[in-house]
CSV table of C-alpha atoms and ligand atoms in Angstrom, one decimal:
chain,number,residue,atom,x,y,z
K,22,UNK,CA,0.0,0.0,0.0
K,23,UNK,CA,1.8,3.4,-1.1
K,24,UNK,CA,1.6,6.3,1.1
K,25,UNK,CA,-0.2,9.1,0.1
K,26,UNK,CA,0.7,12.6,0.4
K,27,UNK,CA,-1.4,13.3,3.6
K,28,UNK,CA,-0.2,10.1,5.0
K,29,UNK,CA,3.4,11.4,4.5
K,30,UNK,CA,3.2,15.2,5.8
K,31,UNK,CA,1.0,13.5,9.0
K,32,UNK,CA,3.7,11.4,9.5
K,33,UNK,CA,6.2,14.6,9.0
K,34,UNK,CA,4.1,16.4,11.5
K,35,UNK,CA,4.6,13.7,14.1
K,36,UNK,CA,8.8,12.8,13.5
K,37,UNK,CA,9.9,15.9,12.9
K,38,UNK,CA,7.6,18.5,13.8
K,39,UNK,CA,6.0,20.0,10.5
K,40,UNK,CA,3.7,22.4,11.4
K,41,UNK,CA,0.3,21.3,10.6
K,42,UNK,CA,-0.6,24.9,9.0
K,43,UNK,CA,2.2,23.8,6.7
K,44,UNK,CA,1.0,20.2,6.0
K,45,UNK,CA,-2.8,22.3,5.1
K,46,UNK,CA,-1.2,24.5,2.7
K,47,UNK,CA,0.8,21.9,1.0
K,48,UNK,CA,-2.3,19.8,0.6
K,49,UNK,CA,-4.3,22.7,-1.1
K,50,UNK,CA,-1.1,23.1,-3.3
K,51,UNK,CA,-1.3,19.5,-4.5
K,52,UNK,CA,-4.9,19.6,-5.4
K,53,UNK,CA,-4.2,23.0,-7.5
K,54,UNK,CA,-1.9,21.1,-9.4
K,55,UNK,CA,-4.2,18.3,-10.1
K,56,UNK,CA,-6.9,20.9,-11.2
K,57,UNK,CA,-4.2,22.1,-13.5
K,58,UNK,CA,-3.0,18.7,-14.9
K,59,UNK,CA,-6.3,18.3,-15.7
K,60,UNK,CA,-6.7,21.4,-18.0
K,61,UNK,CA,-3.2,20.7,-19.1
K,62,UNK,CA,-4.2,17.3,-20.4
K,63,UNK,CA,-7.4,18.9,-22.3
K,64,UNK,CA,-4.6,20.6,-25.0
K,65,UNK,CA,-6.7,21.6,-28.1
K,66,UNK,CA,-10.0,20.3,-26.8
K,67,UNK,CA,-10.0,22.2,-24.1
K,68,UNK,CA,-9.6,25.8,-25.6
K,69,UNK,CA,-6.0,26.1,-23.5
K,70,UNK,CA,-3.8,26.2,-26.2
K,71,UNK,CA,-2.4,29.4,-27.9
K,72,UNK,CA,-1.5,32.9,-26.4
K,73,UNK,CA,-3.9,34.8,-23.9
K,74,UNK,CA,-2.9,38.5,-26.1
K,75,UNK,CA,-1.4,39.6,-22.8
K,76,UNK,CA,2.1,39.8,-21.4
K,77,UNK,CA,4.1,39.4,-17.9
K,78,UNK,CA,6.1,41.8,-15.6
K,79,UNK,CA,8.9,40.2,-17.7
K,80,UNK,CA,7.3,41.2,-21.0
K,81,UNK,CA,6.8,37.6,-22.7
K,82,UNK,CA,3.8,37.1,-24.2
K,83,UNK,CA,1.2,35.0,-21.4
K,84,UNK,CA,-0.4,31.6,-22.7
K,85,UNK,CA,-3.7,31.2,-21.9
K,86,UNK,CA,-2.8,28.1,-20.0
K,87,UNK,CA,-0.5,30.6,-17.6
K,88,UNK,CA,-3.0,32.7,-16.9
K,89,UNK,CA,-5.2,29.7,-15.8
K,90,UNK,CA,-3.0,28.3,-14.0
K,91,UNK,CA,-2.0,31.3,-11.9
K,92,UNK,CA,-5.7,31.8,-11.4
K,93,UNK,CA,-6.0,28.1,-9.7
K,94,UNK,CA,-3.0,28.4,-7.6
K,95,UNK,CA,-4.5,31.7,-6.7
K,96,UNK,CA,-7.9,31.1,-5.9
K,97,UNK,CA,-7.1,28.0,-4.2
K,98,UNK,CA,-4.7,29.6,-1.6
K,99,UNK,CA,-6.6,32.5,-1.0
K,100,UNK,CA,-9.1,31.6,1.6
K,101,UNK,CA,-7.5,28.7,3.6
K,102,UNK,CA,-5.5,31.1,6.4
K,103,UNK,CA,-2.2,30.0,6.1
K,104,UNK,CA,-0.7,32.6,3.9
K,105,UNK,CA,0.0,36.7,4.2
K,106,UNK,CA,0.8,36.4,0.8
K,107,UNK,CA,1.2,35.2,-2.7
K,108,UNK,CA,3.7,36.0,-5.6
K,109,UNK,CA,4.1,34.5,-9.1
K,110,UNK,CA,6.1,34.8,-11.9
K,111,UNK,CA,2.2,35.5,-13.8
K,112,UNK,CA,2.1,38.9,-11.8
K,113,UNK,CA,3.4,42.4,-11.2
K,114,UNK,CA,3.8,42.5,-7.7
K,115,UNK,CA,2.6,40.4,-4.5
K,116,UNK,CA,-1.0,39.2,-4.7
K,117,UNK,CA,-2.7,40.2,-1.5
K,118,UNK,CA,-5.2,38.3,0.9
K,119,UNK,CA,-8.8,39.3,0.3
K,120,UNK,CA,-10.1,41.1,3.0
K,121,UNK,CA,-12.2,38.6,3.9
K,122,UNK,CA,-10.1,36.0,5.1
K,123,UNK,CA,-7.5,35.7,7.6
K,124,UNK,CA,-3.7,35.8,7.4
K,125,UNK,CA,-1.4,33.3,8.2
K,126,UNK,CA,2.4,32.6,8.5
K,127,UNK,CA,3.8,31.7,5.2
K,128,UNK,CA,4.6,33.0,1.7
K,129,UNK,CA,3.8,31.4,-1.5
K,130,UNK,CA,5.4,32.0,-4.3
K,131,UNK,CA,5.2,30.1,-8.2
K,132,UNK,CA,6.0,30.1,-11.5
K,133,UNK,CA,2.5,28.8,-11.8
K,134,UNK,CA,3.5,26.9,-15.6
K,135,UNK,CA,7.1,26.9,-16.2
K,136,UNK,CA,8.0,25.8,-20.0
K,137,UNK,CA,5.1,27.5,-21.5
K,138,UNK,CA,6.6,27.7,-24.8
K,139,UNK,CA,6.1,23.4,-24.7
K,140,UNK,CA,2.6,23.5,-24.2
K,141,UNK,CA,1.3,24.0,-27.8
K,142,UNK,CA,3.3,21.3,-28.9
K,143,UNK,CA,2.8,19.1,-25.6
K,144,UNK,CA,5.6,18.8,-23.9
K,145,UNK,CA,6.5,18.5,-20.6
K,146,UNK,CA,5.5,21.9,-18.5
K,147,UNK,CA,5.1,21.9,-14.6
K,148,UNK,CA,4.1,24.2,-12.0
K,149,UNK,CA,7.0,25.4,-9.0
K,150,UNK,CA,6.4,26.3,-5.7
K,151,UNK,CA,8.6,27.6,-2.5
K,152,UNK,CA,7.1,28.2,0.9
K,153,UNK,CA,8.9,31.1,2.7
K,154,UNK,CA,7.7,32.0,6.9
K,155,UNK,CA,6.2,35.8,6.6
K,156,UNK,CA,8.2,38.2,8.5
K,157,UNK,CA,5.0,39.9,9.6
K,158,UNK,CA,1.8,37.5,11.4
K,159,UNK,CA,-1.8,38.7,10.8
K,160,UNK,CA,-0.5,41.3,8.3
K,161,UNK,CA,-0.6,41.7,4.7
K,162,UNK,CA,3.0,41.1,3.1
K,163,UNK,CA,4.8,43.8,0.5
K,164,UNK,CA,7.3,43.0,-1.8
K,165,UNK,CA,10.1,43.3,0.6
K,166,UNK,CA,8.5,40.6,3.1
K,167,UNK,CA,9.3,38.3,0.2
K,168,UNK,CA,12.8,39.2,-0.1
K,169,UNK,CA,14.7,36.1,1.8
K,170,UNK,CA,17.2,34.2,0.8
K,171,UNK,CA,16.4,30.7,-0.3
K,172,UNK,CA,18.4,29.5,2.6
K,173,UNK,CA,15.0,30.2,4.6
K,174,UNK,CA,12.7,28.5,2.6
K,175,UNK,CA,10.2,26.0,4.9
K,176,UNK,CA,8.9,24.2,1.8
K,177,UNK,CA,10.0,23.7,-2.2
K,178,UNK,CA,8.5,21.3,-4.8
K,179,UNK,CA,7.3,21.1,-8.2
K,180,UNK,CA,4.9,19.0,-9.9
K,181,UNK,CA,5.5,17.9,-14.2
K,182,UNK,CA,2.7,17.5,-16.0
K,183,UNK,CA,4.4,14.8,-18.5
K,184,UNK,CA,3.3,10.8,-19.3
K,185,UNK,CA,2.7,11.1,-15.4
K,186,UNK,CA,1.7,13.9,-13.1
K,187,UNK,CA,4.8,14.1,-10.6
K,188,UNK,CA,4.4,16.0,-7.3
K,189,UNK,CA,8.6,15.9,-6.1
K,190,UNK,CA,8.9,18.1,-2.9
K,191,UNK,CA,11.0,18.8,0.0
K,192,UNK,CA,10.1,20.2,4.0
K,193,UNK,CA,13.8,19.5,4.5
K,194,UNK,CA,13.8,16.7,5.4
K,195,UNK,CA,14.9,14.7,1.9
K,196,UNK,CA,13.0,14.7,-1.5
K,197,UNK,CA,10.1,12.5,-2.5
K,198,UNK,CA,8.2,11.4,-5.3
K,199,UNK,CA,4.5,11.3,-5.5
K,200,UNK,CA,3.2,10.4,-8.7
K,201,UNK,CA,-0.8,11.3,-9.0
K,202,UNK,CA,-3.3,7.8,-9.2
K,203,UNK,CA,-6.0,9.6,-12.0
K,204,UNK,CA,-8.0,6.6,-10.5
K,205,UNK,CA,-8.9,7.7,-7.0
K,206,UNK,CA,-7.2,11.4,-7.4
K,207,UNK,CA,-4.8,10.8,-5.1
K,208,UNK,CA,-0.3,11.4,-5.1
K,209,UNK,CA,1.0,8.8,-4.2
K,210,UNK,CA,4.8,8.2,-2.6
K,211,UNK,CA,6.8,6.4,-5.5
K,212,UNK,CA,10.4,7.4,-4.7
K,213,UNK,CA,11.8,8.0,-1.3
K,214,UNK,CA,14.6,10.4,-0.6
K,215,UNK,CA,15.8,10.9,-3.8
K,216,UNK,CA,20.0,10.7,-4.4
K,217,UNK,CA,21.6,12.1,-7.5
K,218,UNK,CA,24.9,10.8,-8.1
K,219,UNK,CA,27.6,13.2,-7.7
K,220,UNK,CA,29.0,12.1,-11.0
K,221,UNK,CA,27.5,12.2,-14.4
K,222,UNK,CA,27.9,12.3,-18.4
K,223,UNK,CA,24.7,14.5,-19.2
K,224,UNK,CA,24.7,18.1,-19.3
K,225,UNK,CA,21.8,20.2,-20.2
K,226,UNK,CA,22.3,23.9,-21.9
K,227,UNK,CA,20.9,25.8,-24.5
K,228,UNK,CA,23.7,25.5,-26.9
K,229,UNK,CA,22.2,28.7,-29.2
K,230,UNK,CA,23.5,31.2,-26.5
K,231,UNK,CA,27.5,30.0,-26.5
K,232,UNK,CA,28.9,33.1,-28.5
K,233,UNK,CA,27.5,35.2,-25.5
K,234,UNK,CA,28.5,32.4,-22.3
K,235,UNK,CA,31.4,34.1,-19.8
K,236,UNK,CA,34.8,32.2,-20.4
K,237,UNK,CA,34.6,29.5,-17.8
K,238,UNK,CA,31.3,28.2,-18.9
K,239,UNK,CA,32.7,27.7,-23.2
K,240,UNK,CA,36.0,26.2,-21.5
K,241,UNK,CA,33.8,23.8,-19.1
K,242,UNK,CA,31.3,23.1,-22.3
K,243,UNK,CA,33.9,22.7,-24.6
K,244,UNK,CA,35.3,20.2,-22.5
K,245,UNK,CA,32.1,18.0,-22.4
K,246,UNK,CA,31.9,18.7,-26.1
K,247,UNK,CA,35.8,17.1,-26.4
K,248,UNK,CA,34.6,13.8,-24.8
K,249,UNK,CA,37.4,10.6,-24.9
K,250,UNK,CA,39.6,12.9,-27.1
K,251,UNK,CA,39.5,15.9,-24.3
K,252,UNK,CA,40.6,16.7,-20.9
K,253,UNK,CA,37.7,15.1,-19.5
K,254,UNK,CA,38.5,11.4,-21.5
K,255,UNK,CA,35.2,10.3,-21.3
K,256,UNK,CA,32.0,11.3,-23.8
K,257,UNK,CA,29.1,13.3,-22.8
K,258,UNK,CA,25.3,13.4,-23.9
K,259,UNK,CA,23.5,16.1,-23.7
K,260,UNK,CA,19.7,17.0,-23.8
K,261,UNK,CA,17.4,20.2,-23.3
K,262,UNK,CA,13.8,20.2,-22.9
K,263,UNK,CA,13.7,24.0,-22.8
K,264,UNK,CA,10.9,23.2,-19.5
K,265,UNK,CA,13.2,23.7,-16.1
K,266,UNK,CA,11.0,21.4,-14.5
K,267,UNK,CA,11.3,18.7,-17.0
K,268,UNK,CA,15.3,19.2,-17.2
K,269,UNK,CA,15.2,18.8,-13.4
K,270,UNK,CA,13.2,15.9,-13.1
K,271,UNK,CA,15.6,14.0,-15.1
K,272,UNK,CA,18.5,15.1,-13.3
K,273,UNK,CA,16.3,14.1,-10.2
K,274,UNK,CA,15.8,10.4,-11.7
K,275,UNK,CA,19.1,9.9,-12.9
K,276,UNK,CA,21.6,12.3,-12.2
K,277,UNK,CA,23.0,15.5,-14.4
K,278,UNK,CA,24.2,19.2,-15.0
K,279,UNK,CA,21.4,21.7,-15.8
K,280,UNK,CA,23.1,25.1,-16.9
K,281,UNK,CA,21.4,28.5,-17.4
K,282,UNK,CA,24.3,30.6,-17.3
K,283,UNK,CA,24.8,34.7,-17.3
K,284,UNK,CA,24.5,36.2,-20.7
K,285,UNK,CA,27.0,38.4,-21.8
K,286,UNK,CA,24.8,40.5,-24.1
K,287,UNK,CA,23.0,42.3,-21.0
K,288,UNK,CA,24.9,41.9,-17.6
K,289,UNK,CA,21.9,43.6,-16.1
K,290,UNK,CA,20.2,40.6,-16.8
K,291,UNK,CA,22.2,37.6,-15.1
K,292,UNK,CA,20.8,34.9,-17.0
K,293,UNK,CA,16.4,34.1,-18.2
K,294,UNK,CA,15.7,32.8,-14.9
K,295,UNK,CA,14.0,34.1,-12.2
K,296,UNK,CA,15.6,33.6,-8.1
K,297,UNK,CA,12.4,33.4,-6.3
K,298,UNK,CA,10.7,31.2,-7.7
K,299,UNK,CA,12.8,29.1,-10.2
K,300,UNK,CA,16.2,28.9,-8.3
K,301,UNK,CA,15.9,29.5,-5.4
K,302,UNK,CA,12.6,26.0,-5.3
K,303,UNK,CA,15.3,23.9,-7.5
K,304,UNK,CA,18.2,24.4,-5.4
K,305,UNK,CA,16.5,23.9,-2.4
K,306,UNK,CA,15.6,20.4,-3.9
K,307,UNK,CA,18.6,19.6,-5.2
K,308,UNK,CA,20.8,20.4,-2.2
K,309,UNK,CA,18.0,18.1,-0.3
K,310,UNK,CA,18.6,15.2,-3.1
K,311,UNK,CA,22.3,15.6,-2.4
K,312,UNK,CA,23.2,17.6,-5.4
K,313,UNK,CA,24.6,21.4,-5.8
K,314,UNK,CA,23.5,24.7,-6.9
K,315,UNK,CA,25.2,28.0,-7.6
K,316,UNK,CA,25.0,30.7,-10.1
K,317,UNK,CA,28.9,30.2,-10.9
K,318,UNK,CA,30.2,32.1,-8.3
K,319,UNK,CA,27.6,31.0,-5.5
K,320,UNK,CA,25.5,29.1,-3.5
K,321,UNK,CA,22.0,30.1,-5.3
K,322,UNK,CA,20.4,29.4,-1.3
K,323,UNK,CA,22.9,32.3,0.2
K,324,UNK,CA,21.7,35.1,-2.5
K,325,UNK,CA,20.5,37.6,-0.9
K,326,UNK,CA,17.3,39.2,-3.3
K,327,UNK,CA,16.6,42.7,-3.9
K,328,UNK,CA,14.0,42.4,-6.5
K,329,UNK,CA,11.0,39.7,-6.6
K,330,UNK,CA,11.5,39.1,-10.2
K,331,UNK,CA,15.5,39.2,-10.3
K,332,UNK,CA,16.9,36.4,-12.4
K,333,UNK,CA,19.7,34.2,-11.7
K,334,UNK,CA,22.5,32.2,-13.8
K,335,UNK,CA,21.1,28.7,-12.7
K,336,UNK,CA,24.1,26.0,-12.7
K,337,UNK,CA,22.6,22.7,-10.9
K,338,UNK,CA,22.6,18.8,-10.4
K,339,UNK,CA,25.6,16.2,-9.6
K,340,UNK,CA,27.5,17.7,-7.5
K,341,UNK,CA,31.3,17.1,-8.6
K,342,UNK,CA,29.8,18.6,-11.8
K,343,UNK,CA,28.8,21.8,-10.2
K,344,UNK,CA,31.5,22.4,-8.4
K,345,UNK,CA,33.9,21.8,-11.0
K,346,UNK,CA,32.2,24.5,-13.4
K,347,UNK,CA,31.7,26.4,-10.1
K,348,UNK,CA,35.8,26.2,-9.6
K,349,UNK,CA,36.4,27.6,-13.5
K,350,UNK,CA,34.5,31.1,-12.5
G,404,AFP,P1,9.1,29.6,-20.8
G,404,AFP,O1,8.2,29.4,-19.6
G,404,AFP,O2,8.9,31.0,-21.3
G,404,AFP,O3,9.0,28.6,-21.8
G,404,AFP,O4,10.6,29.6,-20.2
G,404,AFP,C1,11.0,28.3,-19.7
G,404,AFP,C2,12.2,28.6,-18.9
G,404,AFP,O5,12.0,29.6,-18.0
G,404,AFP,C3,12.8,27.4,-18.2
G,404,AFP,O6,11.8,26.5,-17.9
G,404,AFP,C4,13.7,26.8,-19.3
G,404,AFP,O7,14.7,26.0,-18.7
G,404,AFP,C5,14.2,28.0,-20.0
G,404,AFP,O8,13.2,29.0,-19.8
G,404,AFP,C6,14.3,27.7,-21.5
G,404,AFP,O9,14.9,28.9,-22.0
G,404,AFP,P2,15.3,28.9,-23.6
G,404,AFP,O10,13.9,29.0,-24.3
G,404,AFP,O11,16.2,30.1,-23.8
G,404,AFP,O12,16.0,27.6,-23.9
């Protein structure tokens, strides 16, 4: 008999002391991704697909299916008391409590449907969350409540919407996998605490961008790209799924490097993706899997943030491969 999610954060709540407010909100986070699996698996016969005509705080055009999803994470989390506040990659600035519902201790905070450029020709997308304690109790939270390093995080997951819905997730205590039974609606532990080996022969990078990578990242790629002939003396494969989550989840099954690294072309701009809620969630899994994460130069968890939508170059997975690209910078 698998355990189910509840099952699991109960028994977190009695061995190490989650806090059952916690346990509530990661439950209602759950069932807002299964509401948007669902309209994820709908595609073209669900009116989902295409572009909603709007665009984001980071000017990129918004598919109807992010809209939709920020909407369900939204209105899900709204009422249930446990947050002072919301933020998503979807919106401007933090999304506030309605009046008429009480506060609570924690932050949410999502990119509600990462890989959105994969959904009209269906692949892999997913949703991620991190769960930060608000500074304030009772009150409503401003943008610089939000502004913690990852270090603090309570909470971190993300669920793929690919052959299987995936809920993978972290209250510091390891990383599991619950994969969602469509019979009786239900995630269901499938992997317990998750290990990626510290070696590996699979990168992941989005090869288009080299002519504008800093100087350690084309010496450590061209490296990989040397295989048995190079310094390394072994080949390398490599993939990119262009969905973090999806890029992730392998490197979660079976080891890996996923690299997002600075581009040169706008330093003001430190790589596409976003701290908060991109790597700030993935470190904070894959330090708990046993991996490493830093943006070249650090630890992605120590970054101190001064903007909710800064971005971050994003270098993550097998550790000796992480530190080794790390040690180049
Ligand atoms: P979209 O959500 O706009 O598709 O971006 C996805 C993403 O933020 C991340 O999930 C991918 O790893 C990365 O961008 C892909 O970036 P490129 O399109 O430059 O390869």
């Amino acid at each position: 008999m698998k355990l189910s999610l509840t099952h699991y954060l109960i028994r977190c709540e009695r061995e190490h002391g989650l806090d059952s407010d916690l346990r509530l909100l990661l439950e209602t986070v759950a069932r807002a991704c299964k509401t948007i699996s669902h309209a994820v698996g709908k595609g073209a016969l669900g009116n989902v697909l295409g572009n909603a005509g709007t665009t984001n705080v980071q000017g990129e055009a918004q598919k109807k299916l992010d809209l939709l999803s920020n909407e369900i994470l939204f209105e899900a989390n709204c009422w249930g008391g446990h947050l002072a506040g919301m933020a998503s990659e979807e919106m401007h600035g933090p999304m506030g409590i309605p009046v008429a519902y009480p506060r609570g201790k924690y932050l949410l905070l999502f990119d509600p449907l990462d890989g959105s450029s994969n959904i009209d020709v269906n692949v892999s997308i997913g949703t991620i969350f991190s769960v930060l304690p608000s500074p304030l109790t009772g009150e409503d939270a401003g943008e610089a409540a939000f502004l913690q390093s990852g270090a603090r995080q309570v909470c971190a997951g993300y669920t793929v919407y690919g052959p299987q819905t995936s809920l993978v997730l972290t209250v510091g205590h390891g990383v599991q996998v619950f994969t969602l039974d469509r019979d009786t609606g239900s995630f269901l532990l499938t992997q317990s605490d998750v290990k990626i080996p510290v070696d590996t022969c699979e990168f992941a990078i989005n090869m288009s961008n080299a002519r504008h990578w800093e100087t350690p990242v084309k010496r450590y790629v061209d490296e990989l790209l040397a295989g048995k002939t190079g310094p390394r003396g072994t080949d390398f494969n490599m993939r990119w799924v262009a969905s973090m989550v999806a890029d992730v989840h392998r490197i979660m099954t079976r080891g890996g490097i996923f690299m997002y690294p600075r581009d040169a072309r706008d330093p003001a701009k430190p790589g596409r993706l976003r701290l908060m809620y991109e790597g700030n969630p993935m470190a904070f899994l894959i330090e708990q899997a046993g991996g490493a994460a830093t943006d070249g130069r650090r630890r992605i968890l120590d970054i101190e943030p001064t903007k909710l939508h800064e971005r971050v170059a994003v270098f993550l997975g097998s550790s000796n491969e992480v530190e080794r690209v790390t040690s180049y910078h």
